[in-house]
Amino acid sequence: MNFTRWSARLPGTQRRAAARTETGGSPAQRGEGSVPAARAEQTAQDPGDDDGGGARGVDALPAREVLDSVPALVALVHGPDHRVTYVNDAYTTAFGTRPMGAPAREALPELAEVGLLPLLDQVLRSSRPRTVKSRKAPGGRSYTFTCTPVALPLGGPGADSGAGVLVFAADVTDHAEAAERLRASERTQRETAVTLQRSLLPQELEQPDDLRIAATYQPGGTETAVGGDWYDVITLGGGRTALVIGDVMGRGVRAAAVMGQLRTAVRAYARLDLPPHEVLQLLDGLAAEIDASQIATCVYAVHDPNEGSLTYASAGHLPILVRDENGTIHRAEEPTGPPLGTGGWLHASGSVPLGPGSTAVLYTDGLVERRSEDIDEGVAALERALGGATGTPQVVCDRLIRALGVTADHDDDVAVLVLQQPARTGTDAEVFRNAALELLGGVEAAPRARAFASGVLTSWRFPPDLHDLGVLAASELVANSLQHGTPPMRLRLRRTDRRLIIEVTDGDDHLPRRRRAEPADEAGRGIAIVATIASNWGSRRTPGGGKAVWCEFALPRA
């Protein structure tokens, strides 16, 4: 083993060389040298580096003396069966005395236990060193093993050299334990984030009367920090439903916490029954206040069974996909604004048809984004998968997850929300009914509305008490619209399997409010009466200008 190239770096070597040079120089040079005069005189008196009183040169040190003194474990084997030629004191201290000349498989069982014997074969064949990191050996200590090919004399001086392997094992137990503690801490943090994430997602989706909805959330693999994907379903009343899906950029507990705040805010803003783009405008400002360094993408959509469409607004999110009753896939790409939290942008609403027999999919980028592919290719693959995915919404969710190759070790979070509007036939078609009347105004409008409501509710075979309450509510809503609204006016009655919905629209955008009428007031009691007799009531502005006022009555369960 040649230590020559390292000798120049060892302490004292350069000083001794400088001292020898100065000894042969002029007195002036000796006075200005880097070695003090006393040191120079002492060095000049040394007969040589190998003198008993001086430091020994590295080249003069026997290799065995060096190997015996190093704290690392060293073993030397030779031949195809790796017969033991040498083990140092540290190796013997760690694993006990080992018989010389015996094959490593028998004499060094600890190497076999850590799987090092095949590595010795590779080193012997390739004549290249190999290293394996942090292997736990018998006794519980961890070592990093380096196997280096060497040529060593066999049989004494002048004999032929044989191929051997020098095994050098450095104790890395402290590093391995620290790494394990770090991994355990990361696992704990990830479990905390996943628990927080799942607790902030809806535990049970609301199921509207006219839609069938399912959703799934799958966190990334164990080596991936959880993200901020979320979804929600919010019933708005009057038969309308809001659907939300979003993704907070970032990882860990912070992203999950921001997601929870945004989801709570969405539910609060949804109760205002605003158009989708106005909801995103409010969310945009809130996201900047929560954390200016984090942004989020989001789609907010509203389904209205009376319109047969899905009205939506997108803040940098992926397009909604809709498969109609004929199997044609529609991609709702425009309009799309920047992500939430960027500010300075006015979002806009768009719409996509969603009639009976249609299926819509909202999703996050973890479903379609891959490192080796463009994201448009992933969306196209999702379109193909949706074209062949049939069944209930939950079945469609599962099939899309499998078709896109999402597994337990996926590198990103995935959230998928699937909604279907069933095609009503047979008995369902008799239960889900609609009726509407255009009101032109004038003194005859209220009697016509009462007569129309009475006839429709009678044909729908409502019990007398619910019939009378429905007629009274329709009369009060129409009277309120005649007094405070402007044409055009419409009365709409809708029946589902759970409720009766009565809605009146007009051209004035002033929303009514419930107030306490004084005994001497001749008006102001209509909305109070409706709120008292109905299960729920509300109002909203309509997209074309104007308003809609509605109320609901829960139907008795069969």
Protein backbone atom coordinates (compact mmCIF):
# COMPACT_ATOMS: atom_id res chain seq x y z
CA MET A 1 0.00 0.00 0.00
CA ASN A 2 1.54 3.30 -1.13
CA PHE A 3 1.07 6.31 1.13
CA THR A 4 3.59 8.52 -0.74
CA ARG A 5 1.07 10.90 -2.31
CA TRP A 6 -0.51 11.54 1.08
CA SER A 7 2.77 12.15 2.92
CA ALA A 8 3.10 15.76 1.75
CA ARG A 9 -0.21 16.58 3.44
CA LEU A 10 0.60 15.08 6.85
CA PRO A 11 1.55 17.45 9.72
CA GLY A 12 5.26 18.07 10.08
CA THR A 13 6.31 16.92 6.61
CA GLN A 14 6.48 20.36 5.06
CA ARG A 15 8.15 21.82 8.16
CA ARG A 16 10.91 19.20 8.11
CA ALA A 17 11.47 19.77 4.38
CA ALA A 18 11.77 23.52 4.95
CA ALA A 19 14.19 22.98 7.80
CA ARG A 20 16.47 20.77 5.67
CA THR A 21 16.48 23.41 2.93
CA GLU A 22 17.40 26.19 5.32
CA THR A 23 20.24 24.18 6.81
CA GLY A 24 22.07 24.24 3.50
CA GLY A 25 21.34 27.92 2.77
CA SER A 26 23.13 31.17 3.65
CA PRO A 27 22.94 32.67 7.13
CA ALA A 28 20.70 35.45 5.84
CA GLN A 29 18.36 32.91 4.38
CA ARG A 30 18.42 30.96 7.63
CA GLY A 31 17.49 34.08 9.57
CA GLU A 32 14.57 34.94 7.31
CA GLY A 33 13.21 31.39 6.89
CA SER A 34 9.86 30.18 8.13
CA VAL A 35 11.50 27.77 10.64
CA PRO A 36 12.86 29.41 13.83
CA ALA A 37 16.61 29.23 14.41
CA ALA A 38 16.33 26.87 17.37
CA ARG A 39 14.16 24.50 15.32
CA ALA A 40 16.56 24.73 12.39
CA GLU A 41 19.57 23.92 14.59
CA GLN A 42 17.73 20.99 16.14
CA THR A 43 16.71 19.68 12.71
CA ALA A 44 20.26 20.01 11.45
CA GLN A 45 21.47 17.87 14.31
CA ASP A 46 18.93 15.05 13.56
CA PRO A 47 20.77 12.19 11.84
CA GLY A 48 17.60 11.31 9.87
CA ASP A 49 13.84 10.91 10.04
CA ASP A 50 14.19 7.30 11.14
CA ASP A 51 16.14 8.22 14.28
CA GLY A 52 14.51 7.05 17.51
CA GLY A 53 14.09 10.64 18.73
CA GLY A 54 12.55 12.08 15.50
CA ALA A 55 9.27 11.60 13.64
CA ARG A 56 9.14 8.68 11.25
CA GLY A 57 8.36 9.19 7.55
CA VAL A 58 5.08 7.79 6.26
CA ASP A 59 6.86 5.62 3.69
CA ALA A 60 8.73 3.88 6.53
CA LEU A 61 5.51 2.87 8.38
CA PRO A 62 4.45 -0.76 7.87
CA ALA A 63 0.95 -1.08 6.41
CA ARG A 64 -0.09 -3.50 9.10
CA GLU A 65 0.88 -1.05 11.83
CA VAL A 66 -1.34 1.58 10.23
CA LEU A 67 -4.30 -0.77 9.73
CA ASP A 68 -4.04 -2.11 13.29
CA SER A 69 -4.30 1.39 14.71
CA VAL A 70 -7.25 2.78 12.70
CA PRO A 71 -10.64 2.74 14.52
CA ALA A 72 -12.49 1.50 11.42
CA LEU A 73 -13.02 -2.20 10.75
CA VAL A 74 -10.58 -3.66 8.19
CA ALA A 75 -10.46 -7.17 6.74
CA LEU A 76 -8.42 -8.53 3.84
CA VAL A 77 -9.53 -11.56 1.81
CA HIS A 78 -8.08 -13.19 -1.30
CA GLY A 79 -9.01 -15.71 -3.93
CA PRO A 80 -12.35 -16.70 -5.45
CA ASP A 81 -13.65 -18.05 -2.15
CA HIS A 82 -12.40 -14.96 -0.28
CA ARG A 83 -10.13 -16.60 2.25
CA VAL A 84 -9.34 -14.45 5.23
CA THR A 85 -5.80 -13.04 5.23
CA TYR A 86 -6.08 -10.30 7.82
CA VAL A 87 -8.48 -8.57 10.22
CA ASN A 88 -7.46 -5.61 12.35
CA ASP A 89 -7.96 -5.09 16.07
CA ALA A 90 -11.14 -3.01 15.62
CA TYR A 91 -12.71 -5.82 13.58
CA THR A 92 -11.80 -8.37 16.24
CA THR A 93 -13.21 -6.14 18.96
CA ALA A 94 -16.51 -5.79 17.06
CA PHE A 95 -17.06 -9.38 15.95
CA GLY A 96 -14.49 -11.51 17.81
CA THR A 97 -11.44 -13.46 16.66
CA ARG A 98 -11.60 -14.78 13.11
CA PRO A 99 -9.63 -17.82 11.79
CA MET A 100 -7.05 -16.95 9.14
CA GLY A 101 -7.16 -18.83 5.85
CA ALA A 102 -10.80 -19.87 6.13
CA PRO A 103 -13.36 -18.81 3.47
CA ALA A 104 -15.26 -15.62 4.30
CA ARG A 105 -18.60 -17.42 4.16
CA GLU A 106 -17.51 -19.46 7.18
CA ALA A 107 -15.04 -17.17 8.91
CA LEU A 108 -16.89 -13.85 8.41
CA PRO A 109 -20.60 -14.68 8.82
CA GLU A 110 -21.37 -11.05 9.62
CA LEU A 111 -20.49 -10.10 6.04
CA ALA A 112 -22.87 -12.74 4.73
CA GLU A 113 -25.62 -11.40 7.00
CA VAL A 114 -25.33 -7.89 5.60
CA GLY A 115 -25.27 -9.25 2.03
CA LEU A 116 -21.67 -8.34 1.29
CA LEU A 117 -20.43 -11.63 -0.19
CA PRO A 118 -21.98 -11.06 -3.65
CA LEU A 119 -20.36 -7.62 -3.61
CA LEU A 120 -16.95 -9.20 -3.00
CA ASP A 121 -17.49 -11.32 -6.12
CA GLN A 122 -18.34 -8.23 -8.17
CA VAL A 123 -15.25 -6.38 -6.96
CA LEU A 124 -13.04 -9.36 -7.72
CA ARG A 125 -14.43 -9.70 -11.25
CA SER A 126 -14.55 -6.02 -12.19
CA SER A 127 -11.45 -4.81 -10.29
CA ARG A 128 -13.48 -1.76 -9.29
CA PRO A 129 -14.31 -0.64 -5.76
CA ARG A 130 -17.88 -0.84 -4.48
CA THR A 131 -19.60 0.77 -1.51
CA VAL A 132 -22.80 -0.04 0.37
CA LYS A 133 -24.12 2.50 2.83
CA SER A 134 -25.50 2.08 6.32
CA ARG A 135 -25.96 -1.67 6.69
CA LYS A 136 -26.91 -2.91 10.15
CA ALA A 137 -24.53 -5.68 11.28
CA PRO A 138 -24.98 -8.24 14.08
CA GLY A 139 -24.85 -6.46 17.40
CA GLY A 140 -26.99 -3.55 16.20
CA ARG A 141 -24.23 -1.27 14.91
CA SER A 142 -24.49 0.25 11.42
CA TYR A 143 -21.56 0.38 9.02
CA THR A 144 -20.78 1.71 5.58
CA PHE A 145 -18.72 -0.94 3.77
CA THR A 146 -16.20 -0.12 1.04
CA CYS A 147 -14.67 -3.04 -0.87
CA THR A 148 -11.48 -2.24 -2.79
CA PRO A 149 -9.59 -4.63 -5.08
CA VAL A 150 -5.91 -5.16 -4.13
CA ALA A 151 -3.00 -7.28 -5.33
CA LEU A 152 -1.14 -8.98 -2.51
CA PRO A 153 1.83 -11.42 -2.45
CA LEU A 154 0.99 -15.02 -1.60
CA GLY A 155 3.66 -17.29 -0.14
CA GLY A 156 6.26 -14.79 0.91
CA PRO A 157 8.78 -12.56 -0.89
CA GLY A 158 9.17 -13.22 -4.61
CA ALA A 159 5.92 -15.20 -4.87
CA ASP A 160 3.18 -14.39 -7.37
CA SER A 161 0.58 -11.83 -6.48
CA GLY A 162 -3.02 -12.87 -5.90
CA ALA A 163 -6.22 -10.88 -6.31
CA GLY A 164 -7.82 -9.85 -3.07
CA VAL A 165 -10.37 -7.46 -1.62
CA LEU A 166 -9.79 -5.00 1.19
CA VAL A 167 -12.99 -4.54 3.24
CA PHE A 168 -13.15 -1.20 5.06
CA ALA A 169 -16.15 -0.62 7.38
CA ALA A 170 -16.80 2.79 8.93
CA ASP A 171 -19.14 2.93 11.93
CA VAL A 172 -22.09 5.17 11.00
CA THR A 173 -24.45 4.12 13.79
CA ASP A 174 -24.91 7.68 15.07
CA HIS A 175 -25.65 8.95 11.56
CA ALA A 176 -28.05 6.07 10.87
CA GLU A 177 -29.93 6.64 14.12
CA ALA A 178 -30.14 10.37 13.43
CA ALA A 179 -31.46 9.65 9.93
CA GLU A 180 -34.03 7.23 11.33
CA ARG A 181 -35.17 9.83 13.86
CA LEU A 182 -35.50 12.35 11.05
CA ARG A 183 -37.52 9.89 8.95
CA ALA A 184 -39.74 9.13 11.95
CA SER A 185 -40.29 12.85 12.47
CA GLU A 186 -41.15 13.30 8.80
CA ARG A 187 -43.58 10.39 8.97
CA THR A 188 -45.23 11.92 12.03
CA GLN A 189 -45.53 15.29 10.31
CA ARG A 190 -46.97 13.66 7.20
CA GLU A 191 -49.49 11.67 9.23
CA THR A 192 -50.48 14.88 11.01
CA ALA A 193 -50.92 16.69 7.69
CA VAL A 194 -52.93 13.82 6.18
CA THR A 195 -55.15 13.68 9.27
CA LEU A 196 -55.66 17.44 9.13
CA GLN A 197 -56.34 17.28 5.41
CA ARG A 198 -58.94 14.53 5.71
CA SER A 199 -60.61 16.20 8.70
CA LEU A 200 -61.02 19.42 6.70
CA LEU A 201 -62.61 17.64 3.74
CA PRO A 202 -66.37 16.92 3.91
CA GLN A 203 -66.92 13.71 5.83
CA GLU A 204 -70.16 13.09 3.96
CA LEU A 205 -71.14 14.79 0.71
CA GLU A 206 -74.44 16.57 0.48
CA GLN A 207 -76.70 14.79 -2.00
CA PRO A 208 -78.98 17.19 -3.91
CA ASP A 209 -82.35 16.06 -5.20
CA ASP A 210 -81.43 16.28 -8.88
CA LEU A 211 -77.81 15.08 -8.83
CA ARG A 212 -75.89 11.99 -7.83
CA ILE A 213 -72.43 12.91 -6.55
CA ALA A 214 -69.32 11.06 -5.38
CA ALA A 215 -65.78 12.19 -4.62
CA THR A 216 -62.46 10.64 -3.71
CA TYR A 217 -59.24 11.96 -2.24
CA GLN A 218 -55.94 10.09 -2.32
CA PRO A 219 -52.79 11.56 -0.74
CA GLY A 220 -49.43 11.10 -2.40
CA GLY A 221 -47.05 8.26 -1.55
CA THR A 222 -45.32 7.90 1.80
CA GLU A 223 -42.30 9.85 0.52
CA THR A 224 -44.48 12.77 -0.63
CA ALA A 225 -45.68 15.57 1.64
CA VAL A 226 -49.44 16.00 1.59
CA GLY A 227 -50.79 18.87 -0.51
CA GLY A 228 -53.80 21.17 -0.27
CA ASP A 229 -56.38 19.52 -2.57
CA TRP A 230 -60.01 19.92 -1.54
CA TYR A 231 -63.57 19.60 -2.83
CA ASP A 232 -67.04 20.41 -1.55
CA VAL A 233 -70.74 20.19 -2.42
CA ILE A 234 -73.07 22.94 -1.16
CA THR A 235 -76.85 22.95 -1.59
CA LEU A 236 -77.96 26.52 -2.25
CA GLY A 237 -81.71 26.05 -2.01
CA GLY A 238 -84.30 26.36 -4.72
CA GLY A 239 -82.94 23.14 -6.28
CA ARG A 240 -79.54 24.69 -7.07
CA THR A 241 -76.20 23.16 -6.03
CA ALA A 242 -72.67 24.59 -5.82
CA LEU A 243 -69.69 22.34 -6.55
CA VAL A 244 -66.12 23.31 -5.66
CA ILE A 245 -62.70 21.79 -6.23
CA GLY A 246 -59.34 23.42 -5.61
CA ASP A 247 -55.64 22.92 -4.99
CA VAL A 248 -53.42 25.00 -2.70
CA MET A 249 -49.87 25.20 -4.03
CA GLY A 250 -47.43 23.85 -1.46
CA ARG A 251 -47.02 20.90 0.85
CA GLY A 252 -47.48 19.90 4.44
CA VAL A 253 -49.54 21.19 7.32
CA ARG A 254 -49.41 24.80 6.11
CA ALA A 255 -51.00 23.96 2.75
CA ALA A 256 -53.68 21.88 4.49
CA ALA A 257 -54.43 24.74 6.90
CA VAL A 258 -54.77 27.28 4.06
CA MET A 259 -57.02 24.81 2.26
CA GLY A 260 -59.27 24.57 5.32
CA GLN A 261 -59.62 28.34 5.52
CA LEU A 262 -60.48 28.62 1.82
CA ARG A 263 -63.03 25.81 2.02
CA THR A 264 -64.74 27.47 4.99
CA ALA A 265 -64.78 30.79 3.13
CA VAL A 266 -66.28 29.17 0.03
CA ARG A 267 -69.17 27.79 2.07
CA ALA A 268 -69.79 31.21 3.61
CA TYR A 269 -69.70 33.02 0.27
CA ALA A 270 -71.88 30.35 -1.33
CA ARG A 271 -74.67 31.20 1.13
CA LEU A 272 -74.82 34.64 -0.47
CA ASP A 273 -75.89 32.83 -3.68
CA LEU A 274 -73.61 35.00 -5.82
CA PRO A 275 -72.60 34.23 -9.41
CA PRO A 276 -69.50 31.99 -9.63
CA HIS A 277 -67.15 34.77 -10.79
CA GLU A 278 -68.12 36.99 -7.84
CA VAL A 279 -67.40 34.14 -5.41
CA LEU A 280 -63.91 33.78 -6.92
CA GLN A 281 -63.33 37.53 -6.63
CA LEU A 282 -64.02 37.33 -2.90
CA LEU A 283 -61.82 34.25 -2.55
CA ASP A 284 -59.00 35.95 -4.43
CA GLY A 285 -58.81 38.78 -1.91
CA LEU A 286 -59.09 36.41 1.03
CA ALA A 287 -56.30 34.14 -0.28
CA ALA A 288 -53.94 37.11 -0.47
CA GLU A 289 -54.77 38.03 3.13
CA ILE A 290 -54.29 34.48 4.45
CA ASP A 291 -50.80 34.08 3.00
CA ALA A 292 -49.44 36.28 0.24
CA SER A 293 -46.75 33.68 -0.57
CA GLN A 294 -49.23 30.89 -1.37
CA ILE A 295 -51.64 30.70 -4.27
CA ALA A 296 -54.42 28.28 -5.08
CA THR A 297 -56.35 27.14 -8.12
CA CYS A 298 -60.10 26.66 -7.88
CA VAL A 299 -63.26 25.95 -9.87
CA TYR A 300 -66.61 27.07 -8.49
CA ALA A 301 -69.66 25.80 -10.39
CA VAL A 302 -73.41 26.04 -9.85
CA HIS A 303 -75.94 23.55 -11.22
CA ASP A 304 -79.48 24.74 -11.87
CA PRO A 305 -81.89 21.95 -12.89
CA ASN A 306 -84.26 24.50 -14.40
CA GLU A 307 -81.58 25.71 -16.82
CA GLY A 308 -80.02 22.30 -17.62
CA SER A 309 -76.49 23.73 -17.41
CA LEU A 310 -73.45 24.08 -15.19
CA THR A 311 -72.40 27.69 -14.67
CA TYR A 312 -68.79 27.99 -13.53
CA ALA A 313 -65.79 30.23 -13.01
CA SER A 314 -62.18 29.02 -12.95
CA ALA A 315 -59.15 30.49 -11.18
CA GLY A 316 -56.25 28.84 -12.98
CA HIS A 317 -57.75 25.37 -12.60
CA LEU A 318 -58.00 22.51 -15.07
CA PRO A 319 -61.11 22.37 -17.30
CA ILE A 320 -64.31 20.61 -16.30
CA LEU A 321 -65.10 17.59 -18.46
CA VAL A 322 -68.72 16.71 -19.30
CA ARG A 323 -69.96 13.56 -21.07
CA ASP A 324 -73.46 14.10 -22.43
CA GLU A 325 -76.18 11.49 -22.86
CA ASN A 326 -74.79 10.58 -26.30
CA GLY A 327 -71.28 9.90 -24.98
CA THR A 328 -69.72 13.08 -26.43
CA ILE A 329 -67.07 14.71 -24.23
CA HIS A 330 -67.18 18.48 -23.76
CA ARG A 331 -64.24 20.39 -22.29
CA ALA A 332 -65.16 23.63 -20.47
CA GLU A 333 -61.94 25.58 -21.05
CA GLU A 334 -63.02 29.23 -21.11
CA PRO A 335 -63.15 31.55 -19.30
CA THR A 336 -60.18 30.87 -17.00
CA GLY A 337 -58.50 33.49 -14.83
CA PRO A 338 -55.26 33.42 -12.81
CA PRO A 339 -54.99 31.49 -9.52
CA LEU A 340 -56.38 32.82 -6.27
CA GLY A 341 -54.07 35.10 -4.35
CA THR A 342 -52.55 36.86 -7.38
CA GLY A 343 -54.99 39.80 -7.38
CA GLY A 344 -55.70 42.37 -10.07
CA TRP A 345 -57.95 40.22 -12.24
CA LEU A 346 -61.69 40.24 -12.88
CA HIS A 347 -62.95 36.67 -13.21
CA ALA A 348 -65.78 35.77 -15.57
CA SER A 349 -68.42 33.05 -15.58
CA GLY A 350 -69.09 30.52 -18.33
CA SER A 351 -71.48 27.63 -18.75
CA VAL A 352 -71.51 24.12 -20.13
CA PRO A 353 -74.65 22.01 -20.84
CA LEU A 354 -75.51 19.41 -18.21
CA GLY A 355 -78.76 17.76 -19.11
CA PRO A 356 -80.35 14.46 -18.06
CA GLY A 357 -77.99 11.53 -18.58
CA SER A 358 -74.85 13.70 -18.37
CA THR A 359 -71.76 13.12 -16.23
CA ALA A 360 -69.31 15.87 -15.21
CA VAL A 361 -65.84 15.48 -13.68
CA LEU A 362 -63.92 18.04 -11.63
CA TYR A 363 -60.37 17.09 -10.64
CA THR A 364 -56.98 18.35 -9.48
CA ASP A 365 -53.68 18.22 -11.37
CA GLY A 366 -52.44 15.15 -9.51
CA LEU A 367 -54.80 13.04 -11.62
CA VAL A 368 -53.44 14.13 -15.02
CA GLU A 369 -49.98 15.64 -14.49
CA ARG A 370 -46.90 13.47 -15.05
CA ARG A 371 -43.23 14.48 -15.00
CA SER A 372 -42.54 12.96 -18.42
CA GLU A 373 -45.68 14.24 -20.21
CA ASP A 374 -47.33 17.51 -21.08
CA ILE A 375 -50.39 18.14 -18.94
CA ASP A 376 -52.60 18.41 -22.05
CA GLU A 377 -51.76 14.79 -22.78
CA GLY A 378 -52.98 13.88 -19.30
CA VAL A 379 -56.27 15.76 -19.82
CA ALA A 380 -56.71 14.00 -23.16
CA ALA A 381 -56.13 10.64 -21.44
CA LEU A 382 -58.77 11.57 -18.87
CA GLU A 383 -61.22 12.38 -21.67
CA ARG A 384 -60.68 8.95 -23.19
CA ALA A 385 -61.11 7.29 -19.80
CA LEU A 386 -64.31 9.25 -19.10
CA GLY A 387 -65.71 8.16 -22.46
CA GLY A 388 -65.62 4.53 -21.32
CA ALA A 389 -66.35 4.97 -17.61
CA THR A 390 -69.95 4.11 -16.85
CA GLY A 391 -71.83 3.28 -13.69
CA THR A 392 -72.56 5.20 -10.51
CA PRO A 393 -70.50 8.30 -9.65
CA GLN A 394 -68.40 6.31 -7.17
CA VAL A 395 -67.70 3.63 -9.78
CA VAL A 396 -66.70 6.34 -12.27
CA CYS A 397 -64.32 7.85 -9.67
CA ASP A 398 -62.62 4.51 -9.09
CA ARG A 399 -62.34 3.75 -12.81
CA LEU A 400 -60.80 7.12 -13.59
CA ILE A 401 -58.26 6.69 -10.79
CA ARG A 402 -57.24 3.28 -12.15
CA ALA A 403 -57.25 4.36 -15.80
CA LEU A 404 -54.89 7.27 -15.09
CA GLY A 405 -52.45 5.01 -13.23
CA VAL A 406 -52.82 6.53 -9.77
CA THR A 407 -51.37 4.14 -7.18
CA ALA A 408 -50.62 4.23 -3.47
CA ASP A 409 -47.10 5.56 -4.13
CA HIS A 410 -48.28 8.33 -6.48
CA ASP A 411 -46.12 11.46 -6.27
CA ASP A 412 -48.98 13.96 -5.82
CA ASP A 413 -52.35 14.33 -4.13
CA VAL A 414 -55.42 13.51 -6.19
CA ALA A 415 -58.99 14.79 -5.71
CA VAL A 416 -61.83 13.84 -8.05
CA LEU A 417 -65.46 14.98 -7.93
CA VAL A 418 -68.01 13.25 -10.21
CA LEU A 419 -71.63 14.35 -10.62
CA GLN A 420 -74.41 12.88 -12.70
CA GLN A 421 -77.86 14.12 -13.57
CA PRO A 422 -79.94 10.99 -14.06
CA ALA A 423 -82.35 10.67 -16.94
CA ARG A 424 -85.76 10.34 -15.23
CA THR A 425 -88.01 7.67 -16.64
CA GLY A 426 -90.94 5.64 -15.39
CA THR A 427 -91.90 6.31 -11.79
CA ASP A 428 -89.12 8.89 -11.35
CA ALA A 429 -90.51 10.91 -14.24
CA GLU A 430 -93.82 11.09 -12.38
CA VAL A 431 -92.14 12.26 -9.20
CA PHE A 432 -89.79 14.90 -10.65
CA ARG A 433 -92.10 17.47 -12.23
CA ASN A 434 -91.93 21.11 -13.40
CA ALA A 435 -94.59 23.69 -14.16
CA ALA A 436 -94.24 27.41 -15.02
CA LEU A 437 -96.55 30.37 -15.69
CA GLU A 438 -95.66 33.70 -17.29
CA LEU A 439 -97.20 36.64 -15.40
CA LEU A 440 -97.91 39.82 -17.34
CA GLY A 441 -98.90 41.92 -14.33
CA GLY A 442 -102.12 43.70 -13.58
CA VAL A 443 -104.87 42.98 -11.09
CA GLU A 444 -105.57 39.56 -12.62
CA ALA A 445 -102.02 38.26 -12.08
CA ALA A 446 -102.50 37.22 -8.44
CA PRO A 447 -105.75 35.28 -9.00
CA ARG A 448 -104.22 33.57 -12.04
CA ALA A 449 -101.16 32.57 -10.02
CA ARG A 450 -103.32 31.12 -7.22
CA ALA A 451 -105.48 29.19 -9.66
CA PHE A 452 -102.42 27.87 -11.51
CA ALA A 453 -100.68 26.77 -8.29
CA SER A 454 -103.85 25.11 -7.01
CA GLY A 455 -104.36 23.16 -10.23
CA VAL A 456 -100.74 22.01 -10.45
CA LEU A 457 -100.58 20.89 -6.82
CA THR A 458 -103.85 19.05 -7.17
CA SER A 459 -102.57 17.22 -10.25
CA TRP A 460 -99.43 16.29 -8.33
CA ARG A 461 -101.68 14.74 -5.66
CA PHE A 462 -100.37 16.66 -2.70
CA PRO A 463 -102.25 16.25 0.60
CA PRO A 464 -104.70 19.07 1.42
CA ASP A 465 -102.57 20.75 4.08
CA LEU A 466 -99.47 20.90 1.83
CA HIS A 467 -101.66 21.96 -1.09
CA ASP A 468 -103.04 24.93 0.87
CA LEU A 469 -99.60 25.99 2.13
CA GLY A 470 -98.20 25.84 -1.41
CA VAL A 471 -100.99 28.00 -2.80
CA LEU A 472 -100.55 30.52 0.02
CA ALA A 473 -96.78 30.75 -0.55
CA ALA A 474 -97.21 31.19 -4.31
CA SER A 475 -99.81 33.93 -3.71
CA GLU A 476 -97.56 35.85 -1.29
CA LEU A 477 -94.46 35.62 -3.53
CA VAL A 478 -96.41 36.79 -6.58
CA ALA A 479 -97.99 39.64 -4.60
CA ASN A 480 -94.55 40.73 -3.41
CA SER A 481 -93.23 40.68 -6.97
CA LEU A 482 -96.21 42.66 -8.27
CA GLN A 483 -95.71 45.33 -5.63
CA HIS A 484 -91.90 45.64 -5.63
CA GLY A 485 -90.72 44.08 -8.90
CA THR A 486 -90.95 44.80 -12.60
CA PRO A 487 -91.88 42.64 -15.59
CA PRO A 488 -91.19 40.08 -16.90
CA MET A 489 -92.45 37.88 -14.08
CA ARG A 490 -92.69 34.10 -13.87
CA LEU A 491 -94.06 31.62 -11.37
CA ARG A 492 -92.35 28.21 -11.34
CA LEU A 493 -93.27 25.13 -9.30
CA ARG A 494 -90.92 22.18 -9.05
CA ARG A 495 -91.37 18.86 -7.34
CA THR A 496 -88.62 16.39 -6.41
CA ASP A 497 -88.68 13.23 -4.35
CA ARG A 498 -87.93 15.29 -1.23
CA ARG A 499 -89.44 18.74 -1.57
CA LEU A 500 -91.74 21.21 -3.28
CA ILE A 501 -90.02 24.34 -4.60
CA ILE A 502 -91.91 27.53 -5.47
CA GLU A 503 -90.00 30.32 -7.23
CA VAL A 504 -90.98 33.73 -8.60
CA THR A 505 -88.67 35.78 -10.84
CA ASP A 506 -88.99 39.39 -11.99
CA GLY A 507 -86.89 42.10 -13.61
CA ASP A 508 -85.98 44.12 -10.50
CA ASP A 509 -82.68 43.25 -8.77
CA HIS A 510 -83.63 44.59 -5.32
CA LEU A 511 -83.59 41.58 -2.98
CA PRO A 512 -86.37 41.34 -0.38
CA ARG A 513 -85.67 40.90 3.30
CA ARG A 514 -87.70 39.69 6.19
CA ARG A 515 -88.83 42.45 8.57
CA ARG A 516 -91.22 42.95 11.44
CA ALA A 517 -94.37 44.79 10.33
CA GLU A 518 -96.02 47.20 12.75
CA PRO A 519 -99.70 46.66 13.62
CA ALA A 520 -100.70 49.74 11.61
CA ASP A 521 -98.70 48.72 8.47
CA GLU A 522 -100.75 47.58 5.50
CA ALA A 523 -97.81 45.75 3.86
CA GLY A 524 -94.54 44.06 4.77
CA ARG A 525 -95.91 40.73 5.98
CA GLY A 526 -95.60 38.61 2.81
CA ILE A 527 -91.99 37.43 3.23
CA ALA A 528 -92.56 36.90 6.97
CA ILE A 529 -95.53 34.65 6.19
CA VAL A 530 -93.52 32.68 3.62
CA ALA A 531 -90.58 32.27 6.04
CA THR A 532 -92.97 31.02 8.73
CA ILE A 533 -94.82 28.38 6.73
CA ALA A 534 -91.95 27.13 4.49
CA SER A 535 -89.04 24.89 5.43
CA ASN A 536 -86.59 27.31 3.81
CA TRP A 537 -86.61 30.43 1.69
CA GLY A 538 -84.13 32.72 -0.04
CA SER A 539 -83.44 35.09 -2.89
CA ARG A 540 -80.72 35.75 -5.44
CA ARG A 541 -79.94 38.00 -8.37
CA THR A 542 -80.31 36.41 -11.78
CA PRO A 543 -77.59 36.70 -14.47
CA GLY A 544 -79.70 38.73 -16.92
CA GLY A 545 -80.62 41.33 -14.31
CA GLY A 546 -83.47 40.83 -11.89
CA LYS A 547 -84.04 38.48 -9.00
CA ALA A 548 -85.53 35.18 -8.00
CA VAL A 549 -87.33 34.60 -4.68
CA TRP A 550 -88.00 31.00 -3.68
CA CYS A 551 -89.24 28.82 -0.86
CA GLU A 552 -89.22 25.09 -0.15
CA PHE A 553 -91.56 22.66 1.57
CA ALA A 554 -90.26 19.30 2.76
CA LEU A 555 -92.40 16.42 1.54
CA PRO A 556 -93.52 13.71 3.94
CA ARG A 557 -91.42 10.57 3.53
CA ALA A 558 -93.19 7.55 2.11
